[in-house]
């Protein structure tokens, strides 16, 4: 296949991101603009408004920084789901407009597949067990027979959401600009005493809601140092995540572990997974923030992979899929021969 | 060592003239010692007691010879046979259905007696040469009569089939439910509705 470039648009939640990736997997540009709510969590409609407002600017920045001209592109990709409806639709609209105007094929990309694929690309990983953990997702997945199979996931809320809600309850919002998870991480690093909290692993699935309630109850009791609560809270969540990833690793007998998603930037979680992977003679890969958080490059890269397998979607069928599961997507570019 | 699992290592040993499995829960360096010790001791204490209750319910499980909390170790019978995971895909359809139905009966017996296995995968079921199925690894089990827990248990079973035996997952789960229904009767429908609800609850399901 001749050389070409794919432009990818990501807009599942609070980030509007644009990336351009070559057919060989070189990331030429990866830019984004994040919606920051005045208070509390993401409001889908407000986030979508933000995306609509910055779309033109971010796209222009992507073209300018990469030096690629619109007419040099070969294909347009966008995150088709899962995610927040209004946000997804905004990104999809931009992608459809570009594809129609430039008369290019359009590709709908699964957001979770994109996180795994960019992590693999950046780390040159071949066949990892992936822990993808963010504000909206908590998934342990590994390739098996044409798809990324979900080996474990949360039965209620995502781990990142659990941490964010806890942080707001603890009044840790004051340092604006810093992600809440970072603040909890810093406080936790100063914790000394471990306090028991509910530890809920069911098979390979996880549950965080009881843990969240218990942690908030501890806060309200006022008997414990916030540092100790953060420490215990974080240790419990991350031990659960690591245990489930370990179970998937033992079950699949794979030799690599990949950590991605926003929560994946936590150093303590990285440390725990690294220790766990080493115990199983597996290689641990983490993903730099630029590619671990929601970003356009990951969408563009899966756009490239999909395009090479003819997986384009006509504009009139490019509806967004709010609840599109990772394990519904066939990934024909993963060579069965390369994996177990 | 015969198996290095996620949380425990299994060693094949001779113990007072018997062929036994030593199940030793390992110290996990990734978690803080306080939490690590608590998890190991709690699970080492809990597993034999629930294995015993499973026997009372008519579900074949290994014989427990000894437990040692200090080193979080259980000494139990070595069950001769093959893991269902290894054989299931290679059986003729009829035999596969029969075995799955049998698995369903056993799961039904557990649930009827208030036992939730917690990790119903085909790796945790041994098919003995006499054709019995022995359930092992009750490390994540709990006692409960709650619909929610039964639902999660079956959901995990289904999930395990889909990820490990995708070719026959549907056929297998259907047969399991047939067996389950033999024991659980009318309650089955309620549990299955719960399974559906749990599947929908997973954040990203397309068919609502």
PDB file of C-alpha atoms in Angstrom, chain A residues 82-83 112 135-137 139 144-146 149-158 161 192-194 196-197 199 201-205 231 235-236 238-239 242-243 246-247 250-251 253 268 271-273 275-276 279-280 322-325 327-328, chain B residues 3-7 26-36 38-39 43 83 85 116-124 137 139-140 142 148-149 152-153 155-156 159-160 162-164 166-167 198-208:
ATOM      1  CA  UNK A  82     -18.056   4.195  23.753  1.00  0.00           C
ATOM      2  CA  UNK A  83     -18.498   7.557  25.387  1.00  0.00           C
ATOM      3  CA  UNK A 112     -10.956   1.151  23.918  1.00  0.00           C
ATOM      4  CA  UNK A 135     -12.472   7.900  34.681  1.00  0.00           C
ATOM      5  CA  UNK A 136     -14.917   6.056  32.457  1.00  0.00           C
ATOM      6  CA  UNK A 137     -13.389   2.626  31.965  1.00  0.00           C
ATOM      7  CA  UNK A 139     -11.089  -3.110  31.748  1.00  0.00           C
ATOM      8  CA  UNK A 144      -7.950 -14.079  21.816  1.00  0.00           C
ATOM      9  CA  UNK A 145      -9.466 -15.241  18.521  1.00  0.00           C
ATOM     10  CA  UNK A 146      -9.951 -12.109  16.430  1.00  0.00           C
ATOM     11  CA  UNK A 149     -11.609 -10.229  24.987  1.00  0.00           C
ATOM     12  CA  UNK A 150     -12.636  -8.612  28.214  1.00  0.00           C
ATOM     13  CA  UNK A 151     -11.314 -10.783  31.022  1.00  0.00           C
ATOM     14  CA  UNK A 152     -12.384  -8.502  33.786  1.00  0.00           C
ATOM     15  CA  UNK A 153     -14.148  -5.213  34.217  1.00  0.00           C
ATOM     16  CA  UNK A 154     -15.891  -3.159  36.805  1.00  0.00           C
ATOM     17  CA  UNK A 155     -19.359  -4.292  37.800  1.00  0.00           C
ATOM     18  CA  UNK A 156     -20.317  -0.772  38.818  1.00  0.00           C
ATOM     19  CA  UNK A 157     -18.212   2.414  38.580  1.00  0.00           C
ATOM     20  CA  UNK A 158     -14.818   2.950  36.934  1.00  0.00           C
ATOM     21  CA  UNK A 161     -14.488   7.776  38.765  1.00  0.00           C
ATOM     22  CA  UNK A 192       1.551   5.637  57.080  1.00  0.00           C
ATOM     23  CA  UNK A 193      -1.268   3.674  58.647  1.00  0.00           C
ATOM     24  CA  UNK A 194      -3.274   1.235  56.632  1.00  0.00           C
ATOM     25  CA  UNK A 196      -9.073  -1.712  56.266  1.00  0.00           C
ATOM     26  CA  UNK A 197     -11.548  -0.993  53.457  1.00  0.00           C
ATOM     27  CA  UNK A 199     -11.810  -5.338  48.950  1.00  0.00           C
ATOM     28  CA  UNK A 201     -12.869  -8.929  43.566  1.00  0.00           C
ATOM     29  CA  UNK A 202     -15.395 -11.304  42.041  1.00  0.00           C
ATOM     30  CA  UNK A 203     -13.605 -13.716  39.794  1.00  0.00           C
ATOM     31  CA  UNK A 204     -11.897 -11.282  37.486  1.00  0.00           C
ATOM     32  CA  UNK A 205     -14.438  -8.550  37.903  1.00  0.00           C
ATOM     33  CA  UNK A 231      -3.122   5.794  51.255  1.00  0.00           C
ATOM     34  CA  UNK A 235      -3.675   0.733  48.087  1.00  0.00           C
ATOM     35  CA  UNK A 236      -6.990  -1.119  48.159  1.00  0.00           C
ATOM     36  CA  UNK A 238      -4.713  -0.668  43.100  1.00  0.00           C
ATOM     37  CA  UNK A 239      -4.301  -4.045  44.810  1.00  0.00           C
ATOM     38  CA  UNK A 242      -3.321  -5.610  40.099  1.00  0.00           C
ATOM     39  CA  UNK A 243      -4.851  -8.835  41.373  1.00  0.00           C
ATOM     40  CA  UNK A 246      -2.539 -10.922  37.506  1.00  0.00           C
ATOM     41  CA  UNK A 247      -5.390 -13.401  37.255  1.00  0.00           C
ATOM     42  CA  UNK A 250      -1.986 -16.305  34.755  1.00  0.00           C
ATOM     43  CA  UNK A 251      -5.064 -17.449  32.858  1.00  0.00           C
ATOM     44  CA  UNK A 253      -0.204 -17.189  30.054  1.00  0.00           C
ATOM     45  CA  UNK A 268       2.147   3.588  42.735  1.00  0.00           C
ATOM     46  CA  UNK A 271       5.061   0.105  40.598  1.00  0.00           C
ATOM     47  CA  UNK A 272       2.569  -2.544  41.686  1.00  0.00           C
ATOM     48  CA  UNK A 273       1.995  -3.821  38.160  1.00  0.00           C
ATOM     49  CA  UNK A 275       6.364  -5.999  40.534  1.00  0.00           C
ATOM     50  CA  UNK A 276       3.501  -8.299  39.614  1.00  0.00           C
ATOM     51  CA  UNK A 279       6.915 -12.250  39.327  1.00  0.00           C
ATOM     52  CA  UNK A 280       5.377 -13.839  36.243  1.00  0.00           C
ATOM     53  CA  UNK A 322     -22.471   5.108  23.121  1.00  0.00           C
ATOM     54  CA  UNK A 323     -22.171   1.624  24.627  1.00  0.00           C
ATOM     55  CA  UNK A 324     -19.868   0.010  22.082  1.00  0.00           C
ATOM     56  CA  UNK A 325     -18.077  -2.785  23.908  1.00  0.00           C
ATOM     57  CA  UNK A 327     -15.170  -7.226  22.753  1.00  0.00           C
ATOM     58  CA  UNK A 328     -17.661  -6.535  19.963  1.00  0.00           C
TER      59      UNK A 328
ATOM     60  CA  UNK B   3       0.670 -24.713  38.976  1.00  0.00           C
ATOM     61  CA  UNK B   4       1.503 -21.145  39.634  1.00  0.00           C
ATOM     62  CA  UNK B   5      -1.816 -19.425  39.870  1.00  0.00           C
ATOM     63  CA  UNK B   6      -2.527 -15.782  40.287  1.00  0.00           C
ATOM     64  CA  UNK B   7      -2.741 -15.872  44.060  1.00  0.00           C
ATOM     65  CA  UNK B  26       1.846 -16.320  48.187  1.00  0.00           C
ATOM     66  CA  UNK B  27       3.048 -13.105  49.645  1.00  0.00           C
ATOM     67  CA  UNK B  28       2.378 -10.467  47.057  1.00  0.00           C
ATOM     68  CA  UNK B  29       5.111  -7.904  47.128  1.00  0.00           C
ATOM     69  CA  UNK B  30       3.002  -5.474  45.194  1.00  0.00           C
ATOM     70  CA  UNK B  31       0.577  -4.891  48.051  1.00  0.00           C
ATOM     71  CA  UNK B  32       1.271  -3.455  51.501  1.00  0.00           C
ATOM     72  CA  UNK B  33       2.032  -6.120  54.125  1.00  0.00           C
ATOM     73  CA  UNK B  34      -1.038  -5.285  56.232  1.00  0.00           C
ATOM     74  CA  UNK B  35      -3.404  -5.857  53.350  1.00  0.00           C
ATOM     75  CA  UNK B  36      -1.420  -8.792  52.027  1.00  0.00           C
ATOM     76  CA  UNK B  38      -5.166  -9.995  55.810  1.00  0.00           C
ATOM     77  CA  UNK B  39      -6.118 -11.252  52.348  1.00  0.00           C
ATOM     78  CA  UNK B  43      -8.778 -16.700  52.222  1.00  0.00           C
ATOM     79  CA  UNK B  83      -9.153 -29.633  33.744  1.00  0.00           C
ATOM     80  CA  UNK B  85     -10.787 -26.194  30.113  1.00  0.00           C
ATOM     81  CA  UNK B 116     -21.291 -18.668  45.600  1.00  0.00           C
ATOM     82  CA  UNK B 117     -18.179 -20.089  43.968  1.00  0.00           C
ATOM     83  CA  UNK B 118     -16.847 -16.709  42.872  1.00  0.00           C
ATOM     84  CA  UNK B 119     -14.605 -17.991  40.091  1.00  0.00           C
ATOM     85  CA  UNK B 120     -16.575 -20.384  37.939  1.00  0.00           C
ATOM     86  CA  UNK B 121     -14.200 -21.048  35.084  1.00  0.00           C
ATOM     87  CA  UNK B 122     -13.494 -24.302  33.317  1.00  0.00           C
ATOM     88  CA  UNK B 123      -9.980 -24.149  34.772  1.00  0.00           C
ATOM     89  CA  UNK B 124     -11.518 -24.741  38.169  1.00  0.00           C
ATOM     90  CA  UNK B 137     -10.431 -23.356  43.968  1.00  0.00           C
ATOM     91  CA  UNK B 139     -10.573 -19.042  47.012  1.00  0.00           C
ATOM     92  CA  UNK B 140     -13.020 -16.354  45.988  1.00  0.00           C
ATOM     93  CA  UNK B 142     -18.678 -16.622  49.623  1.00  0.00           C
ATOM     94  CA  UNK B 148     -27.266 -10.535  42.959  1.00  0.00           C
ATOM     95  CA  UNK B 149     -24.427 -12.873  43.939  1.00  0.00           C
ATOM     96  CA  UNK B 152     -22.694 -12.512  39.207  1.00  0.00           C
ATOM     97  CA  UNK B 153     -21.579 -16.129  39.609  1.00  0.00           C
ATOM     98  CA  UNK B 155     -22.352 -14.079  34.644  1.00  0.00           C
ATOM     99  CA  UNK B 156     -18.724 -14.958  35.375  1.00  0.00           C
ATOM    100  CA  UNK B 159     -17.895 -14.708  30.594  1.00  0.00           C
ATOM    101  CA  UNK B 160     -15.335 -17.458  31.111  1.00  0.00           C
ATOM    102  CA  UNK B 162     -17.042 -16.645  25.991  1.00  0.00           C
ATOM    103  CA  UNK B 163     -13.378 -15.868  26.524  1.00  0.00           C
ATOM    104  CA  UNK B 164     -12.073 -19.429  26.668  1.00  0.00           C
ATOM    105  CA  UNK B 166     -15.959 -18.962  22.320  1.00  0.00           C
ATOM    106  CA  UNK B 167     -16.761 -21.564  19.665  1.00  0.00           C
ATOM    107  CA  UNK B 198     -25.661  -7.361  35.290  1.00  0.00           C
ATOM    108  CA  UNK B 199     -24.601  -7.553  31.656  1.00  0.00           C
ATOM    109  CA  UNK B 200     -26.448  -4.328  30.959  1.00  0.00           C
ATOM    110  CA  UNK B 201     -24.947  -2.696  33.999  1.00  0.00           C
ATOM    111  CA  UNK B 202     -21.455  -3.257  32.653  1.00  0.00           C
ATOM    112  CA  UNK B 203     -20.968   0.266  31.398  1.00  0.00           C
ATOM    113  CA  UNK B 204     -20.793  -0.429  27.729  1.00  0.00           C
ATOM    114  CA  UNK B 205     -23.408  -2.761  26.329  1.00  0.00           C
ATOM    115  CA  UNK B 206     -24.870  -2.028  22.939  1.00  0.00           C
ATOM    116  CA  UNK B 207     -28.131  -3.939  23.258  1.00  0.00           C
ATOM    117  CA  UNK B 208     -30.166  -2.274  25.939  1.00  0.00           C
TER     118      UNK B 208
END
